[in-house]
Amino acid sequence: ALNSKESLTSLILPDRLRKISGENGGGRGAFNNCSNLSGSLIIPEGVVEIGSGAFNGCTSLTGTLSLPSTLKIIGEKDCYTPYHDGAFYGCNFVCELIIPESVEVIGGGTFSNCKNFYGEIRLPDGLQWLGPGAFEGSENFSGDIVIPQGVTSIPYGCFNGTWVGGRL
């Protein structure tokens, strides 16, 4: 209903929300290409999943991104392509990216082409799956990339074009 809704300029999500839907293979997530949706995005506590493509192409989101401590899944394991399915692909948040410790899945292209995040990339200790192109083209990180011991595979393109001033 709100996919590509150019008249949508702000968003307040309800406290009882548990999932923000996405759609694998075609970039039709809940708020996909709402290009005039602007400011910061606060995902409320209680949300456990943000689907693939949910905020893909919301290029006017230039404030901060606040993810809840209840979040487990961002994107999907079996994405069609990282650039269509990235939950936050191409968003322009200007903040330090803080991924909650509860996150178990970071799908393909999730933070791809998010060029204004800064600080380090710290993956949660409980992370079980990291998707291809998850951070591809996110070029302003300035700290380290911290990958927990439990991660057994770093997929193709995961950090391609990601500039960090620290160390891996």
PDB file of C-alpha atoms in Angstrom:
ATOM      1  CA  ALA A   1       0.000   0.000   0.000  1.00  0.00           C
ATOM      2  CA  LEU A   2       2.867   2.399   0.717  1.00  0.00           C
ATOM      3  CA  ASN A   3       5.380   1.063  -1.791  1.00  0.00           C
ATOM      4  CA  SER A   4       6.777   3.964  -3.882  1.00  0.00           C
ATOM      5  CA  LYS A   5       4.431   6.426  -2.157  1.00  0.00           C
ATOM      6  CA  GLU A   6       6.138   9.704  -3.028  1.00  0.00           C
ATOM      7  CA  SER A   7       3.695  11.769  -0.969  1.00  0.00           C
ATOM      8  CA  LEU A   8       4.848  10.062   2.253  1.00  0.00           C
ATOM      9  CA  THR A   9       7.245  12.437   4.034  1.00  0.00           C
ATOM     10  CA  SER A  10       7.297  11.248   7.663  1.00  0.00           C
ATOM     11  CA  LEU A  11       6.628   8.042   9.541  1.00  0.00           C
ATOM     12  CA  ILE A  12       5.718   7.147  13.115  1.00  0.00           C
ATOM     13  CA  LEU A  13       5.470   3.403  13.633  1.00  0.00           C
ATOM     14  CA  PRO A  14       3.082   1.904  16.233  1.00  0.00           C
ATOM     15  CA  ASP A  15       4.432   0.449  19.476  1.00  0.00           C
ATOM     16  CA  ARG A  16       2.673  -2.886  18.879  1.00  0.00           C
ATOM     17  CA  LEU A  17       4.454  -3.490  15.568  1.00  0.00           C
ATOM     18  CA  ARG A  18       6.337  -6.828  15.319  1.00  0.00           C
ATOM     19  CA  LYS A  19       7.392  -7.046  11.666  1.00  0.00           C
ATOM     20  CA  ILE A  20       8.009  -4.644   8.791  1.00  0.00           C
ATOM     21  CA  SER A  21       7.433  -6.647   5.633  1.00  0.00           C
ATOM     22  CA  GLY A  22       9.628  -6.985   2.639  1.00  0.00           C
ATOM     23  CA  GLU A  23       9.345  -9.000  -0.527  1.00  0.00           C
ATOM     24  CA  ASN A  24      12.082 -11.188  -1.893  1.00  0.00           C
ATOM     25  CA  GLY A  25      12.869 -10.671  -5.556  1.00  0.00           C
ATOM     26  CA  GLY A  26      11.633  -7.380  -6.854  1.00  0.00           C
ATOM     27  CA  GLY A  27      12.204  -4.648  -4.329  1.00  0.00           C
ATOM     28  CA  ARG A  28       8.631  -4.238  -3.122  1.00  0.00           C
ATOM     29  CA  GLY A  29       9.141  -3.875   0.602  1.00  0.00           C
ATOM     30  CA  ALA A  30       6.715  -2.026   2.855  1.00  0.00           C
ATOM     31  CA  PHE A  31       8.212   1.436   2.264  1.00  0.00           C
ATOM     32  CA  ASN A  32      10.355   0.665  -0.790  1.00  0.00           C
ATOM     33  CA  ASN A  33      11.197   3.777  -2.857  1.00  0.00           C
ATOM     34  CA  CYS A  34       9.327   6.218  -0.636  1.00  0.00           C
ATOM     35  CA  SER A  35      11.888   8.733  -1.834  1.00  0.00           C
ATOM     36  CA  ASN A  36      10.444  11.707   0.078  1.00  0.00           C
ATOM     37  CA  LEU A  37      10.301   9.924   3.427  1.00  0.00           C
ATOM     38  CA  SER A  38      12.739  12.083   5.374  1.00  0.00           C
ATOM     39  CA  GLY A  39      14.456  12.606   8.696  1.00  0.00           C
ATOM     40  CA  SER A  40      15.255   9.935  11.264  1.00  0.00           C
ATOM     41  CA  LEU A  41      13.792   6.448  11.510  1.00  0.00           C
ATOM     42  CA  ILE A  42      12.941   4.937  14.880  1.00  0.00           C
ATOM     43  CA  ILE A  43      11.970   1.288  14.756  1.00  0.00           C
ATOM     44  CA  PRO A  44       9.996   0.596  17.976  1.00  0.00           C
ATOM     45  CA  GLU A  45      10.884  -1.967  20.621  1.00  0.00           C
ATOM     46  CA  GLY A  46       9.086  -5.226  19.934  1.00  0.00           C
ATOM     47  CA  VAL A  47       9.931  -5.364  16.218  1.00  0.00           C
ATOM     48  CA  VAL A  48      11.715  -8.665  15.570  1.00  0.00           C
ATOM     49  CA  GLU A  49      12.006  -8.564  11.778  1.00  0.00           C
ATOM     50  CA  ILE A  50      12.585  -5.990   9.056  1.00  0.00           C
ATOM     51  CA  GLY A  51      12.021  -7.649   5.687  1.00  0.00           C
ATOM     52  CA  SER A  52      14.074  -7.386   2.529  1.00  0.00           C
ATOM     53  CA  GLY A  53      13.551  -4.150   0.657  1.00  0.00           C
ATOM     54  CA  ALA A  54      11.528  -2.643   3.527  1.00  0.00           C
ATOM     55  CA  PHE A  55      13.146   0.814   3.223  1.00  0.00           C
ATOM     56  CA  ASN A  56      15.100   0.252   0.007  1.00  0.00           C
ATOM     57  CA  GLY A  57      15.574   3.493  -1.919  1.00  0.00           C
ATOM     58  CA  CYS A  58      14.352   5.821   0.838  1.00  0.00           C
ATOM     59  CA  THR A  59      17.114   8.244  -0.074  1.00  0.00           C
ATOM     60  CA  SER A  60      15.742  11.178   1.928  1.00  0.00           C
ATOM     61  CA  LEU A  61      16.167   9.366   5.242  1.00  0.00           C
ATOM     62  CA  THR A  62      19.083  11.561   6.298  1.00  0.00           C
ATOM     63  CA  GLY A  63      18.710  11.568  10.079  1.00  0.00           C
ATOM     64  CA  THR A  64      19.546   8.745  12.444  1.00  0.00           C
ATOM     65  CA  LEU A  65      18.549   5.084  12.428  1.00  0.00           C
ATOM     66  CA  SER A  66      17.451   3.559  15.727  1.00  0.00           C
ATOM     67  CA  LEU A  67      17.049  -0.225  15.771  1.00  0.00           C
ATOM     68  CA  PRO A  68      15.290  -1.983  18.689  1.00  0.00           C
ATOM     69  CA  SER A  69      16.958  -4.407  21.095  1.00  0.00           C
ATOM     70  CA  THR A  70      14.293  -6.993  20.123  1.00  0.00           C
ATOM     71  CA  LEU A  71      15.367  -7.148  16.452  1.00  0.00           C
ATOM     72  CA  LYS A  72      16.488 -10.596  15.214  1.00  0.00           C
ATOM     73  CA  ILE A  73      16.280 -10.479  11.415  1.00  0.00           C
ATOM     74  CA  ILE A  74      17.150  -7.697   8.982  1.00  0.00           C
ATOM     75  CA  GLY A  75      16.539  -8.724   5.365  1.00  0.00           C
ATOM     76  CA  GLU A  76      16.531 -12.293   4.111  1.00  0.00           C
ATOM     77  CA  LYS A  77      19.018 -15.112   3.783  1.00  0.00           C
ATOM     78  CA  ASP A  78      18.059 -15.922   0.214  1.00  0.00           C
ATOM     79  CA  CYS A  79      17.790 -12.528  -1.408  1.00  0.00           C
ATOM     80  CA  TYR A  80      17.172 -12.098  -5.112  1.00  0.00           C
ATOM     81  CA  THR A  81      19.840  -9.448  -5.536  1.00  0.00           C
ATOM     82  CA  PRO A  82      21.414  -7.265  -2.851  1.00  0.00           C
ATOM     83  CA  TYR A  83      20.477  -4.045  -4.653  1.00  0.00           C
ATOM     84  CA  HIS A  84      16.770  -4.932  -4.876  1.00  0.00           C
ATOM     85  CA  ASP A  85      16.420  -6.648  -1.554  1.00  0.00           C
ATOM     86  CA  GLY A  86      18.574  -4.634   0.842  1.00  0.00           C
ATOM     87  CA  ALA A  87      16.349  -3.596   3.744  1.00  0.00           C
ATOM     88  CA  PHE A  88      18.007  -0.160   3.955  1.00  0.00           C
ATOM     89  CA  TYR A  89      19.745  -0.076   0.558  1.00  0.00           C
ATOM     90  CA  GLY A  90      20.617   3.472  -0.478  1.00  0.00           C
ATOM     91  CA  CYS A  91      19.314   5.205   2.648  1.00  0.00           C
ATOM     92  CA  ASN A  92      21.352   8.245   3.644  1.00  0.00           C
ATOM     93  CA  PHE A  93      21.312   8.049   7.436  1.00  0.00           C
ATOM     94  CA  VAL A  94      23.989  10.218   9.023  1.00  0.00           C
ATOM     95  CA  CYS A  95      24.855   8.430  12.248  1.00  0.00           C
ATOM     96  CA  GLU A  96      26.860   5.677  13.803  1.00  0.00           C
ATOM     97  CA  LEU A  97      25.314   2.325  12.901  1.00  0.00           C
ATOM     98  CA  ILE A  98      24.486   0.381  16.056  1.00  0.00           C
ATOM     99  CA  ILE A  99      23.350  -3.153  15.341  1.00  0.00           C
ATOM    100  CA  PRO A 100      21.610  -4.654  18.396  1.00  0.00           C
ATOM    101  CA  GLU A 101      23.138  -7.739  20.017  1.00  0.00           C
ATOM    102  CA  SER A 102      19.877  -9.629  19.385  1.00  0.00           C
ATOM    103  CA  VAL A 103      20.372  -9.623  15.579  1.00  0.00           C
ATOM    104  CA  GLU A 104      20.937 -13.121  14.163  1.00  0.00           C
ATOM    105  CA  VAL A 105      20.522 -12.441  10.419  1.00  0.00           C
ATOM    106  CA  ILE A 106      21.804  -9.551   8.305  1.00  0.00           C
ATOM    107  CA  GLY A 107      20.534 -10.264   4.798  1.00  0.00           C
ATOM    108  CA  GLY A 108      22.055  -9.495   1.433  1.00  0.00           C
ATOM    109  CA  GLY A 109      22.484  -5.795   0.686  1.00  0.00           C
ATOM    110  CA  THR A 110      20.985  -4.752   4.028  1.00  0.00           C
ATOM    111  CA  PHE A 111      23.145  -1.640   4.482  1.00  0.00           C
ATOM    112  CA  SER A 112      24.503  -1.526   0.949  1.00  0.00           C
ATOM    113  CA  ASN A 113      25.099   1.914  -0.532  1.00  0.00           C
ATOM    114  CA  CYS A 114      24.373   3.647   2.784  1.00  0.00           C
ATOM    115  CA  LYS A 115      27.149   6.148   2.283  1.00  0.00           C
ATOM    116  CA  ASN A 116      26.835   8.294   5.420  1.00  0.00           C
ATOM    117  CA  PHE A 117      27.188   5.880   8.325  1.00  0.00           C
ATOM    118  CA  TYR A 118      30.329   6.534  10.331  1.00  0.00           C
ATOM    119  CA  GLY A 119      32.258   4.898  13.168  1.00  0.00           C
ATOM    120  CA  GLU A 120      32.996   1.196  13.293  1.00  0.00           C
ATOM    121  CA  ILE A 121      31.068  -1.808  12.041  1.00  0.00           C
ATOM    122  CA  ARG A 122      30.443  -4.034  15.066  1.00  0.00           C
ATOM    123  CA  LEU A 123      28.604  -7.241  14.253  1.00  0.00           C
ATOM    124  CA  PRO A 124      26.653  -8.791  17.146  1.00  0.00           C
ATOM    125  CA  ASP A 125      28.055 -11.845  18.939  1.00  0.00           C
ATOM    126  CA  GLY A 126      24.903 -13.859  18.200  1.00  0.00           C
ATOM    127  CA  LEU A 127      25.060 -13.242  14.448  1.00  0.00           C
ATOM    128  CA  GLN A 128      24.408 -16.512  12.611  1.00  0.00           C
ATOM    129  CA  TRP A 129      24.176 -15.347   9.004  1.00  0.00           C
ATOM    130  CA  LEU A 130      25.697 -12.494   7.035  1.00  0.00           C
ATOM    131  CA  GLY A 131      24.476 -11.882   3.485  1.00  0.00           C
ATOM    132  CA  PRO A 132      26.313 -10.984   0.274  1.00  0.00           C
ATOM    133  CA  GLY A 133      26.850  -7.266  -0.219  1.00  0.00           C
ATOM    134  CA  ALA A 134      25.535  -6.509   3.288  1.00  0.00           C
ATOM    135  CA  PHE A 135      27.713  -3.391   3.634  1.00  0.00           C
ATOM    136  CA  GLU A 136      28.810  -2.958   0.013  1.00  0.00           C
ATOM    137  CA  GLY A 137      29.530   0.630  -1.013  1.00  0.00           C
ATOM    138  CA  SER A 138      29.087   2.077   2.469  1.00  0.00           C
ATOM    139  CA  GLU A 139      32.118   4.261   2.266  1.00  0.00           C
ATOM    140  CA  ASN A 140      32.327   6.523   5.325  1.00  0.00           C
ATOM    141  CA  PHE A 141      32.882   4.103   8.183  1.00  0.00           C
ATOM    142  CA  SER A 142      35.967   5.282  10.011  1.00  0.00           C
ATOM    143  CA  GLY A 143      36.621   2.662  12.680  1.00  0.00           C
ATOM    144  CA  ASP A 144      37.282  -1.045  12.796  1.00  0.00           C
ATOM    145  CA  ILE A 145      35.190  -3.889  11.446  1.00  0.00           C
ATOM    146  CA  VAL A 146      34.546  -6.208  14.373  1.00  0.00           C
ATOM    147  CA  ILE A 147      33.468  -9.704  13.336  1.00  0.00           C
ATOM    148  CA  PRO A 148      32.525 -12.112  16.157  1.00  0.00           C
ATOM    149  CA  GLN A 149      34.044 -15.575  16.510  1.00  0.00           C
ATOM    150  CA  GLY A 150      30.739 -17.284  15.632  1.00  0.00           C
ATOM    151  CA  VAL A 151      30.746 -15.983  12.044  1.00  0.00           C
ATOM    152  CA  THR A 152      32.056 -18.833   9.880  1.00  0.00           C
ATOM    153  CA  SER A 153      31.629 -17.285   6.441  1.00  0.00           C
ATOM    154  CA  ILE A 154      31.987 -13.820   4.952  1.00  0.00           C
ATOM    155  CA  PRO A 155      30.104 -13.872   1.637  1.00  0.00           C
ATOM    156  CA  TYR A 156      31.094 -12.265  -1.653  1.00  0.00           C
ATOM    157  CA  GLY A 157      30.914  -8.497  -1.782  1.00  0.00           C
ATOM    158  CA  CYS A 158      30.004  -8.191   1.900  1.00  0.00           C
ATOM    159  CA  PHE A 159      32.368  -5.258   2.457  1.00  0.00           C
ATOM    160  CA  ASN A 160      33.167  -4.439  -1.182  1.00  0.00           C
ATOM    161  CA  GLY A 161      33.811  -0.706  -1.528  1.00  0.00           C
ATOM    162  CA  THR A 162      33.365  -0.164   2.199  1.00  0.00           C
ATOM    163  CA  TRP A 163      35.950   2.250   3.476  1.00  0.00           C
ATOM    164  CA  VAL A 164      36.999   1.906   7.063  1.00  0.00           C
ATOM    165  CA  GLY A 165      39.807   3.878   8.568  1.00  0.00           C
ATOM    166  CA  GLY A 166      40.447   1.160  11.132  1.00  0.00           C
ATOM    167  CA  ARG A 167      41.209  -2.518  10.751  1.00  0.00           C
ATOM    168  CA  LEU A 168      39.424  -5.738   9.982  1.00  0.00           C
TER     169      LEU A 168
END
